[in-house]
JSON list of C-alpha atoms in Angstrom, two decimals:
[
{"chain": "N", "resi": 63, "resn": "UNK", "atom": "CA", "xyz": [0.00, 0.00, 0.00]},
{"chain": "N", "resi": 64, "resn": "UNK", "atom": "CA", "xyz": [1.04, 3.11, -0.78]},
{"chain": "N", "resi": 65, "resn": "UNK", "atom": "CA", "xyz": [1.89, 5.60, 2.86]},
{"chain": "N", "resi": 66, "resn": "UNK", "atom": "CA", "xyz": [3.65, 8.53, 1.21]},
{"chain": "N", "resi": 67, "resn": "UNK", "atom": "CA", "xyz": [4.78, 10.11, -1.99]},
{"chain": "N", "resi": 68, "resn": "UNK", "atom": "CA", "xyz": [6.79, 13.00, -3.26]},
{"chain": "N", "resi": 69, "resn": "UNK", "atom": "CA", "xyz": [6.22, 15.06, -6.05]},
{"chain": "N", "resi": 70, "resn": "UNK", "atom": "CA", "xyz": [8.83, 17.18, -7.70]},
{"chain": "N", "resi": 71, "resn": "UNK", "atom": "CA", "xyz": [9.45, 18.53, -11.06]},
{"chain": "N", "resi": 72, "resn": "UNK", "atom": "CA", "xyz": [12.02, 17.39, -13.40]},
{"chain": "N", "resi": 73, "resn": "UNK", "atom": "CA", "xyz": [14.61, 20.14, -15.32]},
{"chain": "N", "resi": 74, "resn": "UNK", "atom": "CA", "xyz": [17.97, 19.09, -16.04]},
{"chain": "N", "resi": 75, "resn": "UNK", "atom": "CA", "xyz": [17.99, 22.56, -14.42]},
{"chain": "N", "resi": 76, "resn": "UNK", "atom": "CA", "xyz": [17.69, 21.48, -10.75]},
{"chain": "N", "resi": 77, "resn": "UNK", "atom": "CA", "xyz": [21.13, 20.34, -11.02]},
{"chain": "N", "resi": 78, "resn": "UNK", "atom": "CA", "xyz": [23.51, 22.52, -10.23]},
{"chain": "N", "resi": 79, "resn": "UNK", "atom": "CA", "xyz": [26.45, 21.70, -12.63]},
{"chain": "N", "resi": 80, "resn": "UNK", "atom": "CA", "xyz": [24.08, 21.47, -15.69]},
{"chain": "N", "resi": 81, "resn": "UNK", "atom": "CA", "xyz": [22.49, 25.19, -14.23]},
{"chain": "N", "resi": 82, "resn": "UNK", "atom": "CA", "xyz": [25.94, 26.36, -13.68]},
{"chain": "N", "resi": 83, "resn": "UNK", "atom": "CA", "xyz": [25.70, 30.68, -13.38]},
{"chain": "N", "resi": 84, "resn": "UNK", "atom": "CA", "xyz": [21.23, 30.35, -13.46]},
{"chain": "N", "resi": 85, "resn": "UNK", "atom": "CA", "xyz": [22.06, 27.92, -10.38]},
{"chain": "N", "resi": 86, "resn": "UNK", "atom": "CA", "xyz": [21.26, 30.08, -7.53]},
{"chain": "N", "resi": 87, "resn": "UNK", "atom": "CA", "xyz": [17.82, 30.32, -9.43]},
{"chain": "N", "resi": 88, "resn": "UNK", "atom": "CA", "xyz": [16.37, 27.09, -8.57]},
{"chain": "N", "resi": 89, "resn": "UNK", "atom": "CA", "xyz": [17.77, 26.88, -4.90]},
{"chain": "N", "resi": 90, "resn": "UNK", "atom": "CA", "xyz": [14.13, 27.37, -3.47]},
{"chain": "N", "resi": 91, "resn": "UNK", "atom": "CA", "xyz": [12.91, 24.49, -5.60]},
{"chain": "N", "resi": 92, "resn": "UNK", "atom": "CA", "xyz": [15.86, 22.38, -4.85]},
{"chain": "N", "resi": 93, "resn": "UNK", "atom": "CA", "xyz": [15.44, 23.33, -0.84]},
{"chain": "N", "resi": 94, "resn": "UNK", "atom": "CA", "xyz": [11.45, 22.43, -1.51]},
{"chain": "N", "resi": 95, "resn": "UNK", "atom": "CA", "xyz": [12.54, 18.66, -3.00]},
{"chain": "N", "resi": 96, "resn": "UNK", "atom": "CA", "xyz": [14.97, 18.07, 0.27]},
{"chain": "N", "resi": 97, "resn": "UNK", "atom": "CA", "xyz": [11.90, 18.32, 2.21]},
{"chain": "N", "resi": 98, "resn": "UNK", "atom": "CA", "xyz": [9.86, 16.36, 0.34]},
{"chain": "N", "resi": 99, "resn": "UNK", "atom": "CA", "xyz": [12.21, 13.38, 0.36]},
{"chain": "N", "resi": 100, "resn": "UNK", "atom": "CA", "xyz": [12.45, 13.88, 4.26]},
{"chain": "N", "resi": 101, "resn": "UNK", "atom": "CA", "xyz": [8.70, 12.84, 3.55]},
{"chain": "N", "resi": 102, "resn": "UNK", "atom": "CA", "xyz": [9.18, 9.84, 2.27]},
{"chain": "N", "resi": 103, "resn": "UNK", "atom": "CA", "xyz": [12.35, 8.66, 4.71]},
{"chain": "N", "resi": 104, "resn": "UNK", "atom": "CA", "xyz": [9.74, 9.55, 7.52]},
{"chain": "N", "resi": 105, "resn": "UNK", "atom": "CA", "xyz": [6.84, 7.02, 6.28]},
{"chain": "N", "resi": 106, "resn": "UNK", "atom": "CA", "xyz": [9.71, 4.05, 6.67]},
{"chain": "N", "resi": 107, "resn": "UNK", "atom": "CA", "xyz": [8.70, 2.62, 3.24]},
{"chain": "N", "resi": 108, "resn": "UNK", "atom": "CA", "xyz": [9.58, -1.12, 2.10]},
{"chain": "N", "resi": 109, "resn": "UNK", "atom": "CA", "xyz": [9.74, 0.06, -1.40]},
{"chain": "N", "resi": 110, "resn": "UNK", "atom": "CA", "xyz": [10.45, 2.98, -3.08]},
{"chain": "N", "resi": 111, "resn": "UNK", "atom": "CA", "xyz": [9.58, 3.78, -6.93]},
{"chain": "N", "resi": 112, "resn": "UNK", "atom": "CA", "xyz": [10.92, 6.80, -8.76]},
{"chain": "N", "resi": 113, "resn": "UNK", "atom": "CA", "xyz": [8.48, 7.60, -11.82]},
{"chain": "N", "resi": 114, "resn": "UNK", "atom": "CA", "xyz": [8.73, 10.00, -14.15]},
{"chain": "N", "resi": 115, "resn": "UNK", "atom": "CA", "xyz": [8.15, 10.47, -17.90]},
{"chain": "N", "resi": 116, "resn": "UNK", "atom": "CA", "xyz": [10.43, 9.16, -21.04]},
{"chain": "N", "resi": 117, "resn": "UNK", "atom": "CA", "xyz": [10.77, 8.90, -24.35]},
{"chain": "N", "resi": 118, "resn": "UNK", "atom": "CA", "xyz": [9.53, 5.54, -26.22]},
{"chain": "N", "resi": 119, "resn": "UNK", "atom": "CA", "xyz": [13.00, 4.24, -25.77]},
{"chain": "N", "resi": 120, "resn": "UNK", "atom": "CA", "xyz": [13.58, 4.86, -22.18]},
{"chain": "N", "resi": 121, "resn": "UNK", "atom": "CA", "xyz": [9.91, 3.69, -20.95]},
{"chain": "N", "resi": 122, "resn": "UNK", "atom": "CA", "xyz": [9.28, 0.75, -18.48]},
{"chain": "N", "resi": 123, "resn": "UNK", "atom": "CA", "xyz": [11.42, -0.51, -15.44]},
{"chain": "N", "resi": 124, "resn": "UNK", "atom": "CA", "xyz": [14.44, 0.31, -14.46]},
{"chain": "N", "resi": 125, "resn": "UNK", "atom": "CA", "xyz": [16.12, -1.84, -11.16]},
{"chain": "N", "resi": 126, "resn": "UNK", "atom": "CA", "xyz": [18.16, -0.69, -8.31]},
{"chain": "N", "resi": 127, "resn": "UNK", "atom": "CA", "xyz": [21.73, 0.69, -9.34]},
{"chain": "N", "resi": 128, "resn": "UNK", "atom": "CA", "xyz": [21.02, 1.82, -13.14]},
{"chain": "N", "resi": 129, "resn": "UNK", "atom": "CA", "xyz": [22.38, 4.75, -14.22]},
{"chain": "N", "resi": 130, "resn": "UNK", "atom": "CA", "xyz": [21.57, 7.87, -15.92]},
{"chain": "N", "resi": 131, "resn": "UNK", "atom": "CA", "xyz": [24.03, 10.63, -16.74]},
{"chain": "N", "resi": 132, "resn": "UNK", "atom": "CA", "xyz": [23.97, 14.62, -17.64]},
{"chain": "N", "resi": 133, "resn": "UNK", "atom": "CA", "xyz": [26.51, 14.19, -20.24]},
{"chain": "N", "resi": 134, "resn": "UNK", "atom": "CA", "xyz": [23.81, 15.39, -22.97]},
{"chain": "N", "resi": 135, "resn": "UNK", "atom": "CA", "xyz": [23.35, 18.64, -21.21]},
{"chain": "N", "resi": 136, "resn": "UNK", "atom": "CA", "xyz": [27.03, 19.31, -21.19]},
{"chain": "N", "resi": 137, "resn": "UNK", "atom": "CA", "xyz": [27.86, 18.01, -17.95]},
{"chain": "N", "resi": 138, "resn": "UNK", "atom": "CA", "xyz": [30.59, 15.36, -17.08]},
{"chain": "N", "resi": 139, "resn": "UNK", "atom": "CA", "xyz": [27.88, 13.77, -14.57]},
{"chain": "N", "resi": 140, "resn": "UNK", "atom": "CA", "xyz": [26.99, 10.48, -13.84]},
{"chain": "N", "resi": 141, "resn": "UNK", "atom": "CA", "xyz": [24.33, 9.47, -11.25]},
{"chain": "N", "resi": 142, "resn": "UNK", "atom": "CA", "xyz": [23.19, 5.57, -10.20]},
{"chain": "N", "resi": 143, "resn": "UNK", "atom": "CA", "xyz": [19.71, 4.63, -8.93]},
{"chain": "N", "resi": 144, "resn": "UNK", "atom": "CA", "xyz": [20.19, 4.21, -5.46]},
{"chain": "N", "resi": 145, "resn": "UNK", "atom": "CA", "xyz": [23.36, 2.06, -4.26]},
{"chain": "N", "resi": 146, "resn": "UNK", "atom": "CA", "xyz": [24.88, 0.27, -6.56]},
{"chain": "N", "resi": 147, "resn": "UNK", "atom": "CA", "xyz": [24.42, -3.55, -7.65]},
{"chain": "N", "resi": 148, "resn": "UNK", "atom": "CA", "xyz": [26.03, -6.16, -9.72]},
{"chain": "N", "resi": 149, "resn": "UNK", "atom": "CA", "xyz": [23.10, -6.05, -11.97]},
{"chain": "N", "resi": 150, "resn": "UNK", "atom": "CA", "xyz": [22.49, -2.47, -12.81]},
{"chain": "N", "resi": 151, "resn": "UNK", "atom": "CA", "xyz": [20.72, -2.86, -16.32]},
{"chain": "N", "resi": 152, "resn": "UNK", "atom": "CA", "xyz": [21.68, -1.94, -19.83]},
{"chain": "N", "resi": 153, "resn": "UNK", "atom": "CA", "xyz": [19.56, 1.10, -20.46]},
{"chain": "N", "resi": 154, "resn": "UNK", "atom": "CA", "xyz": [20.31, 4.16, -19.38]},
{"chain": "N", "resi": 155, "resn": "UNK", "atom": "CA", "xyz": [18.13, 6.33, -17.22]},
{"chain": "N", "resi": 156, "resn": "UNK", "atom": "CA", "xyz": [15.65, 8.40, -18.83]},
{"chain": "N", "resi": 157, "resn": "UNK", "atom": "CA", "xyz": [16.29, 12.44, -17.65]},
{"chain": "N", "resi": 158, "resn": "UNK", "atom": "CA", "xyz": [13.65, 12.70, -15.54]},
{"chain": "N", "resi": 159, "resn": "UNK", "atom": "CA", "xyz": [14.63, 9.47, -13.71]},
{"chain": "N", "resi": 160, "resn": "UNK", "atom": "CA", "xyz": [18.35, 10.84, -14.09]},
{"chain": "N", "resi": 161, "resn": "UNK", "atom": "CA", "xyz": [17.21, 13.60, -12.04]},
{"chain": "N", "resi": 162, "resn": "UNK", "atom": "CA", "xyz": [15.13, 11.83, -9.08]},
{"chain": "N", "resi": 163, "resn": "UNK", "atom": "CA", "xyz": [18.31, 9.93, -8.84]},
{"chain": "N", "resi": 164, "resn": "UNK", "atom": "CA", "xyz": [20.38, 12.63, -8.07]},
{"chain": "N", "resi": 165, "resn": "UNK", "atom": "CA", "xyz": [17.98, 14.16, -5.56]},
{"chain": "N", "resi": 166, "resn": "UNK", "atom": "CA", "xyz": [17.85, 10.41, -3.92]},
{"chain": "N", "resi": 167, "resn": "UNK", "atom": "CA", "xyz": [22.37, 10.70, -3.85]},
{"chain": "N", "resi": 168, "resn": "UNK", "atom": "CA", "xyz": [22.22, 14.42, -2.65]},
{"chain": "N", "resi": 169, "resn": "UNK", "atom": "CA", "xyz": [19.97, 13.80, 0.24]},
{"chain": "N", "resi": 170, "resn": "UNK", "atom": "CA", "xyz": [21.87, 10.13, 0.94]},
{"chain": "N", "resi": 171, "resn": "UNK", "atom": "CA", "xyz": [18.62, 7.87, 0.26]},
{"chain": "N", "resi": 172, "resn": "UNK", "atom": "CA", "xyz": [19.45, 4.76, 1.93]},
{"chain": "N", "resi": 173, "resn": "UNK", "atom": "CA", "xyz": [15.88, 4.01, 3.66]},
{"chain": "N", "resi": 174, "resn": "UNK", "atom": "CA", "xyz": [14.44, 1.17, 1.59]},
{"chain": "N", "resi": 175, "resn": "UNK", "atom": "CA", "xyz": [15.07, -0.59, -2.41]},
{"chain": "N", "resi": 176, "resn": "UNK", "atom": "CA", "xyz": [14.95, 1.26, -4.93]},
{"chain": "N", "resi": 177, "resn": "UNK", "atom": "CA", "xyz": [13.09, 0.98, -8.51]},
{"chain": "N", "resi": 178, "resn": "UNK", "atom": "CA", "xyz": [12.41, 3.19, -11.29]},
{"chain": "N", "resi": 179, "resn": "UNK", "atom": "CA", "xyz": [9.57, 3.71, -14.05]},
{"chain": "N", "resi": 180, "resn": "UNK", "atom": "CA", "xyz": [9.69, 5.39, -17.02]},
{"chain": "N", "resi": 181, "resn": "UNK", "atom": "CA", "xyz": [6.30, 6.11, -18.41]},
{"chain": "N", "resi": 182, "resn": "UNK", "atom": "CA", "xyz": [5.40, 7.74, -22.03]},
{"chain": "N", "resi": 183, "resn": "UNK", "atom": "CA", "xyz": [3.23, 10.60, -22.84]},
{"chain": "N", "resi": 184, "resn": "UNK", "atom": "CA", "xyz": [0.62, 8.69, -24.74]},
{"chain": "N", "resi": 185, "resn": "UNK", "atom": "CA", "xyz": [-0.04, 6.55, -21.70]},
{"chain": "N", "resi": 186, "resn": "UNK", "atom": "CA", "xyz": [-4.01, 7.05, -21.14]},
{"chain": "N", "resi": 187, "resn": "UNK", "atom": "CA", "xyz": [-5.44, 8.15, -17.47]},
{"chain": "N", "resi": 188, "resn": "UNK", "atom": "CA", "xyz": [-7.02, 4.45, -17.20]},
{"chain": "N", "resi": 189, "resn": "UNK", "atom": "CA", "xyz": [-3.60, 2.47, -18.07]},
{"chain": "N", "resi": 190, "resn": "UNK", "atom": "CA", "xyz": [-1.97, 5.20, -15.38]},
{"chain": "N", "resi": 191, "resn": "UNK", "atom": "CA", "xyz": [-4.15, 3.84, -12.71]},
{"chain": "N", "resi": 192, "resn": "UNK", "atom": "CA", "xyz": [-3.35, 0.45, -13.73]},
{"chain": "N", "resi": 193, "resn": "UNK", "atom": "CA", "xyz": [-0.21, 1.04, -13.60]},
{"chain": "N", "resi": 194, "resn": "UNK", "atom": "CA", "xyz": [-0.47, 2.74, -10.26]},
{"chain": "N", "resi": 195, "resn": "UNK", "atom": "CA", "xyz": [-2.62, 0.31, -8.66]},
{"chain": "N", "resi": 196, "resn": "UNK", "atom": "CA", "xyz": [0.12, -2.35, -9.57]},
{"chain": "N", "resi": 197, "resn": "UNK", "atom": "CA", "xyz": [3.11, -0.20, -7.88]},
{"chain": "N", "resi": 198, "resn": "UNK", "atom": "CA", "xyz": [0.56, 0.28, -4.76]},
{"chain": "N", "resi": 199, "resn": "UNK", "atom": "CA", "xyz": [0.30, -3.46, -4.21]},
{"chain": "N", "resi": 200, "resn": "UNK", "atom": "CA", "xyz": [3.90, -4.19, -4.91]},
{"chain": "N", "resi": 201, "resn": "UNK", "atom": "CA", "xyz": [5.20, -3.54, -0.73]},
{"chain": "N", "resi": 202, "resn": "UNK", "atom": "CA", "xyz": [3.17, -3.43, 2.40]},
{"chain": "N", "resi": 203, "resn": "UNK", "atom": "CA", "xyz": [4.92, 0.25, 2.46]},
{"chain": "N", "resi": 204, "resn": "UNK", "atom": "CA", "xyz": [5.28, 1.98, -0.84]},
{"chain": "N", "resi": 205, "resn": "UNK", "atom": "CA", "xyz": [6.59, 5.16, -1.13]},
{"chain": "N", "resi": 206, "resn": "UNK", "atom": "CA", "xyz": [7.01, 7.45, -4.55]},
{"chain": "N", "resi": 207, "resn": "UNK", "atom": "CA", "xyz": [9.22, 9.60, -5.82]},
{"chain": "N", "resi": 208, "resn": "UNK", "atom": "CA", "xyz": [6.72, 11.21, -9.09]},
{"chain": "N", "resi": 209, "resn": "UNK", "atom": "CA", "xyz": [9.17, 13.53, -11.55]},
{"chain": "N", "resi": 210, "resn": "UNK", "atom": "CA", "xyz": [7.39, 15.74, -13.68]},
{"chain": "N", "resi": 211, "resn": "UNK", "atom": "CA", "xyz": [6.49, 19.51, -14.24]},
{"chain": "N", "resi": 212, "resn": "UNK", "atom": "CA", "xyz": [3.70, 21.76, -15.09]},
{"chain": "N", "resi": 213, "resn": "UNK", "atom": "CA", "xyz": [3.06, 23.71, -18.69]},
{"chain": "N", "resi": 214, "resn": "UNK", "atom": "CA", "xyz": [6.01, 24.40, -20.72]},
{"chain": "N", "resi": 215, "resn": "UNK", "atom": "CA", "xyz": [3.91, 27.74, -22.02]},
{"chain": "N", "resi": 216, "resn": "UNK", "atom": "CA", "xyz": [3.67, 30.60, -19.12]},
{"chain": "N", "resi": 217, "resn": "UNK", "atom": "CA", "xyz": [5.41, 33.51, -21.01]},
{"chain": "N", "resi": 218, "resn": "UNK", "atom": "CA", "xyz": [6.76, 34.21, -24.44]},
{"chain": "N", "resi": 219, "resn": "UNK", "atom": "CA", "xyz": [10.26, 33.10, -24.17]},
{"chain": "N", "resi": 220, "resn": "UNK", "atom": "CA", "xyz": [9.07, 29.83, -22.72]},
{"chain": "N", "resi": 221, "resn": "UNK", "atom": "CA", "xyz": [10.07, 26.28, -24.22]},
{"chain": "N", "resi": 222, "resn": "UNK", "atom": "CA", "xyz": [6.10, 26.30, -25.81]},
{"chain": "N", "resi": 223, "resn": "UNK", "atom": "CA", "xyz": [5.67, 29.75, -26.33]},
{"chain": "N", "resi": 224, "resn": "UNK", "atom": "CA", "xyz": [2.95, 31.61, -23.94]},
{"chain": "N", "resi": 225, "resn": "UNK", "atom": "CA", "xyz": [-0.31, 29.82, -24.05]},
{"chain": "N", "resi": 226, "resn": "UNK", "atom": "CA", "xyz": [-3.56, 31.65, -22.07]},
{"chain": "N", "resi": 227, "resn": "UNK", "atom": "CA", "xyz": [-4.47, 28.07, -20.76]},
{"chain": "N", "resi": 228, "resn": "UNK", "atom": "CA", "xyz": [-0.67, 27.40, -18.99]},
{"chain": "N", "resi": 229, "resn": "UNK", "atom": "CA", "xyz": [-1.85, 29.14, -16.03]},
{"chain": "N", "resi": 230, "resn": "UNK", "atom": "CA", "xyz": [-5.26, 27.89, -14.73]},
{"chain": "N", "resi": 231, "resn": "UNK", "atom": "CA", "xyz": [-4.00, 24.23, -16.09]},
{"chain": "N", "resi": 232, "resn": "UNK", "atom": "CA", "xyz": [-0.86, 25.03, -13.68]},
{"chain": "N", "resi": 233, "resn": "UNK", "atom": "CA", "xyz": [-3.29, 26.41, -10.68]},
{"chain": "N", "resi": 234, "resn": "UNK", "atom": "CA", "xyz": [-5.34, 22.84, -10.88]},
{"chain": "N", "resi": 235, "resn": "UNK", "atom": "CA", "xyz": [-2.28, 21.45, -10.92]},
{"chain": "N", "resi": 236, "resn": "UNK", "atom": "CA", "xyz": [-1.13, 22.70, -7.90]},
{"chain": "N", "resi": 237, "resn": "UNK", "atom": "CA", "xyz": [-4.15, 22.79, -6.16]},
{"chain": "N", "resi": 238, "resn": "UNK", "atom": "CA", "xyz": [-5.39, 18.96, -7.08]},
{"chain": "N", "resi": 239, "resn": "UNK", "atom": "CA", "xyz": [-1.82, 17.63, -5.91]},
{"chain": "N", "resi": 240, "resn": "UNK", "atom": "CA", "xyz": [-1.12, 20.71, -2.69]},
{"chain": "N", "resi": 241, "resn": "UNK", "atom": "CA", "xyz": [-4.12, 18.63, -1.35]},
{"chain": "N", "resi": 242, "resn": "UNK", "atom": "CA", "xyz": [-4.08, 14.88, -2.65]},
{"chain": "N", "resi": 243, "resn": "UNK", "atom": "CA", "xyz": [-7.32, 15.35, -4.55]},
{"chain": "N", "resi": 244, "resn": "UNK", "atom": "CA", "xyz": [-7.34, 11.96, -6.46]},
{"chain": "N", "resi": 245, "resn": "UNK", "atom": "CA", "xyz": [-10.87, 12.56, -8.60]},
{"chain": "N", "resi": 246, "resn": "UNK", "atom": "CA", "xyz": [-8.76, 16.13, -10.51]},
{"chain": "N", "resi": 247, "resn": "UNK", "atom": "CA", "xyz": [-5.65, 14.30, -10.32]},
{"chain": "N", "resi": 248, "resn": "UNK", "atom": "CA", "xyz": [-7.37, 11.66, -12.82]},
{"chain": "N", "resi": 249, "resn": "UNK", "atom": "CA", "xyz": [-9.62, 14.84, -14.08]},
{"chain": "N", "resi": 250, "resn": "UNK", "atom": "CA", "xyz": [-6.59, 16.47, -15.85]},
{"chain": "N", "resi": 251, "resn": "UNK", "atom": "CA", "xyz": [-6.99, 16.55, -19.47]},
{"chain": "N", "resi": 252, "resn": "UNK", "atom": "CA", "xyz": [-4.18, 14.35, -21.59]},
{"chain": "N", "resi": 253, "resn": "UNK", "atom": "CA", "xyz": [-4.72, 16.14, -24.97]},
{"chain": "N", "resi": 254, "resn": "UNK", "atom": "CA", "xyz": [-4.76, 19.51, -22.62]},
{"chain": "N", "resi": 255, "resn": "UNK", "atom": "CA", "xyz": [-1.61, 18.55, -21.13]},
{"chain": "N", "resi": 256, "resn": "UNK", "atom": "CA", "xyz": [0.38, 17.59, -24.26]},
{"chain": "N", "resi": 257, "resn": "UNK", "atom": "CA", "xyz": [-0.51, 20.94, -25.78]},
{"chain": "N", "resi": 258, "resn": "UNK", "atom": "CA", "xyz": [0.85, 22.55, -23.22]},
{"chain": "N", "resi": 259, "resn": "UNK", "atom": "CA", "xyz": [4.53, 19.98, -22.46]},
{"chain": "N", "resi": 260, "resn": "UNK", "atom": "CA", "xyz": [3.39, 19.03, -19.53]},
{"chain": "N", "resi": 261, "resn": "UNK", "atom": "CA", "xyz": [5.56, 15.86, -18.81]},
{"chain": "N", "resi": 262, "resn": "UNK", "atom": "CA", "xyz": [4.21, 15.28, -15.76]},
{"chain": "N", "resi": 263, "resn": "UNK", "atom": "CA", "xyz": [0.26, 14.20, -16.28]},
{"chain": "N", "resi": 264, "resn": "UNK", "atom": "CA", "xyz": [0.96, 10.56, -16.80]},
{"chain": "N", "resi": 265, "resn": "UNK", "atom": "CA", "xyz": [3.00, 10.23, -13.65]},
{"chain": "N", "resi": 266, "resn": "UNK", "atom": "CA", "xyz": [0.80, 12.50, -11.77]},
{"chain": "N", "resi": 267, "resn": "UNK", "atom": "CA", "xyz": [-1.90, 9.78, -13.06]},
{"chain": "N", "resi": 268, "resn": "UNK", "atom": "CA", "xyz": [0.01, 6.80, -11.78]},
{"chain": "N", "resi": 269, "resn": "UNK", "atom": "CA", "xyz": [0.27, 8.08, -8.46]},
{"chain": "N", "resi": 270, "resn": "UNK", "atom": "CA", "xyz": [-3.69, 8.84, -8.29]},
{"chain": "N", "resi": 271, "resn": "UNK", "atom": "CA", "xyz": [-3.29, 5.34, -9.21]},
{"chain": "N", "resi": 272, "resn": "UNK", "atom": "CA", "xyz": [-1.03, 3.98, -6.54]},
{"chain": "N", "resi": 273, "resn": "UNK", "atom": "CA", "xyz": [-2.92, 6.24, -3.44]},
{"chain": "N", "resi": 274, "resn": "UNK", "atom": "CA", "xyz": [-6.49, 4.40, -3.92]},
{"chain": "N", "resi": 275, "resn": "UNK", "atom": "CA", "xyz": [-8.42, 3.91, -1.02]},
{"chain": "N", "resi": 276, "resn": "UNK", "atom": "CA", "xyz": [-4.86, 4.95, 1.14]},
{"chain": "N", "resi": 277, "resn": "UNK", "atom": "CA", "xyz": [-6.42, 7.72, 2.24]},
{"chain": "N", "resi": 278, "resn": "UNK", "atom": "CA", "xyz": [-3.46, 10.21, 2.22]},
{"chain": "N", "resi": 279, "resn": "UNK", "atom": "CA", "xyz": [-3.25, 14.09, 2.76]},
{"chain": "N", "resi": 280, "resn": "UNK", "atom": "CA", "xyz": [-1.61, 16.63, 0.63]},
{"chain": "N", "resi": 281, "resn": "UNK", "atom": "CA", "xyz": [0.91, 19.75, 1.13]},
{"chain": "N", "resi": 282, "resn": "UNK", "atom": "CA", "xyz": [1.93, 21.90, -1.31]},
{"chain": "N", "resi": 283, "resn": "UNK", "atom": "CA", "xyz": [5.60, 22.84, -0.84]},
{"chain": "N", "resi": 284, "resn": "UNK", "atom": "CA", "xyz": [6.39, 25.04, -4.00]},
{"chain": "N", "resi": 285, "resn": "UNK", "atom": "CA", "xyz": [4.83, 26.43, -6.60]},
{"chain": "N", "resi": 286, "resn": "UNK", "atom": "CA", "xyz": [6.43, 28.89, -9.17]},
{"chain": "N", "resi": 287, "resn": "UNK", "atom": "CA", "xyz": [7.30, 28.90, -13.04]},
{"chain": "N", "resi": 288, "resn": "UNK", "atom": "CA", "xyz": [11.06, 29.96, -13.72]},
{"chain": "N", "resi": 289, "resn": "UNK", "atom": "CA", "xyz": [11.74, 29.81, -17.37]},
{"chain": "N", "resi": 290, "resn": "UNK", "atom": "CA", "xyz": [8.07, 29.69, -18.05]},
{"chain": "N", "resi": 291, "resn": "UNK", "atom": "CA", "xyz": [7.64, 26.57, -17.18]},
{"chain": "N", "resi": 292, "resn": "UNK", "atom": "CA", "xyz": [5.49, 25.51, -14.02]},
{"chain": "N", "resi": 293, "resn": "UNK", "atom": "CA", "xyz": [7.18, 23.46, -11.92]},
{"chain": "N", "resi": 294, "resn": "UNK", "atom": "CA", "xyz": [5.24, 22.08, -8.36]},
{"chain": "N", "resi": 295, "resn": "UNK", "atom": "CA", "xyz": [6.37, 20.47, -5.55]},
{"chain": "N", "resi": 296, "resn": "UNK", "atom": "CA", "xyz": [4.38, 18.24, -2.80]},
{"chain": "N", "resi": 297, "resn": "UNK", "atom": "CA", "xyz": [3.69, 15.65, -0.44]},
{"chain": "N", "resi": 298, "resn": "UNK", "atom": "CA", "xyz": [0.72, 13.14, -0.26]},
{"chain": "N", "resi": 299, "resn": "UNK", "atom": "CA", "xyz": [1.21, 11.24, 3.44]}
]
């Protein structure tokens, strides 16, 4: 069953070597993560899964120890899925995984195994609760680590130009996951959401999936939308 969860969003960004001089720009965010992870160390999980969205080549499980790197941002980074095993898989971690794992090695995650799911934009709300439901049932104590951010469209120099619909689809955002509200979490619209890059509605999906009938409570952390792109942070527990 799941008994806590994390959400954070996913930029290459919230690293600080692939940042570099725009670092000090996403120190609330990263500060806003920290605490969120404290989260899920508190709930004493049996089982933790990092999800977050990927490409069709990236999708699917990844086990404990594979590893993801920030070499195509420019970096000379490498980062491993939790500790390291003799089996760490052949593929290599998708970004947004790439970047839970590195929040997992900054804040020295060593409370419980480790897995990781990559899950693609096409995936429909019905096969994300599916999906969820399946991760819920895998532990006695599940915990989740959800990647993914917001619009892509809040001003004119963002990555999808300014749309007028970025900002209330951000606000519902916020508001459905700041309080664990499971019916808007499944409510958000996919064809909505890929209009405006938002990576994150099929793992937001799987973890409406995952927190059936677990009756958890929400807290919104951070909200904001550097680079025009909307970016939340919160806890379900």
């Amino acid at each position: 069953m799941l008994v806590a969860a994390a959400v954070c969003p996913c930029p290459p960004l919230l690293v600080p070597e692939v940042a570099a001089g725009a670092a000090p720009e996403m120190d609330a965010a990263r500060a806003a993560c920290s605490d969120a992870l404290g989260v899920l160390a508190a709930a004493r999980p049996d089982l933790l899964v990092v999800v977050g969205p990927a490409e069709q080549s990236r999708r699917g499980a990844f086990p404990q120890g594979a590893r993801g790197s920030f070499r195509g941002f420019g970096v000379d980074l490498d980062v491993c899925l939790g500790p390291a095993t003799d089996t760490p898989g052949e593929r290599e971690l998708p970004p947004s995984l790439a970047v839970g794992a590195w929040l997992l090695e900054r804040t020295g995650w060593a409370d419980a195994p480790i897995e990781g799911l990559g899950v693609g934009e096409p995936l429909t709300p019905q096969r994300c609760v599916e999906a969820g439901r399946d991760i819920g049932a895998r532990a006695g104590r599940v915990a989740l680590l959800v990647m993914g951010d917001a619009s892509a469209c809040r001003t004119l120099k963002a990555p999808g130009y300014l749309d007028e619909r970025a900002a209330p689809f951000d606000a519902e955002v916020a508001r459905a996951l700041g309080t664990a509200d499971l019916a808007a979490v499944l409510a958000l619209d996919a064809e909505l959401a890929y209009e405006l890059k938002a990576s994150g509605r099929a793992p937001w999906q799987v973890l409406a999936g995952a927190a059936e009938n677990a009756s958890l409570s929400g807290s919104l952390l951070y909200e904001a939308a550097p680079y025009g792109v909307g970016y939340v942070v919160a806890t379900w527990s």
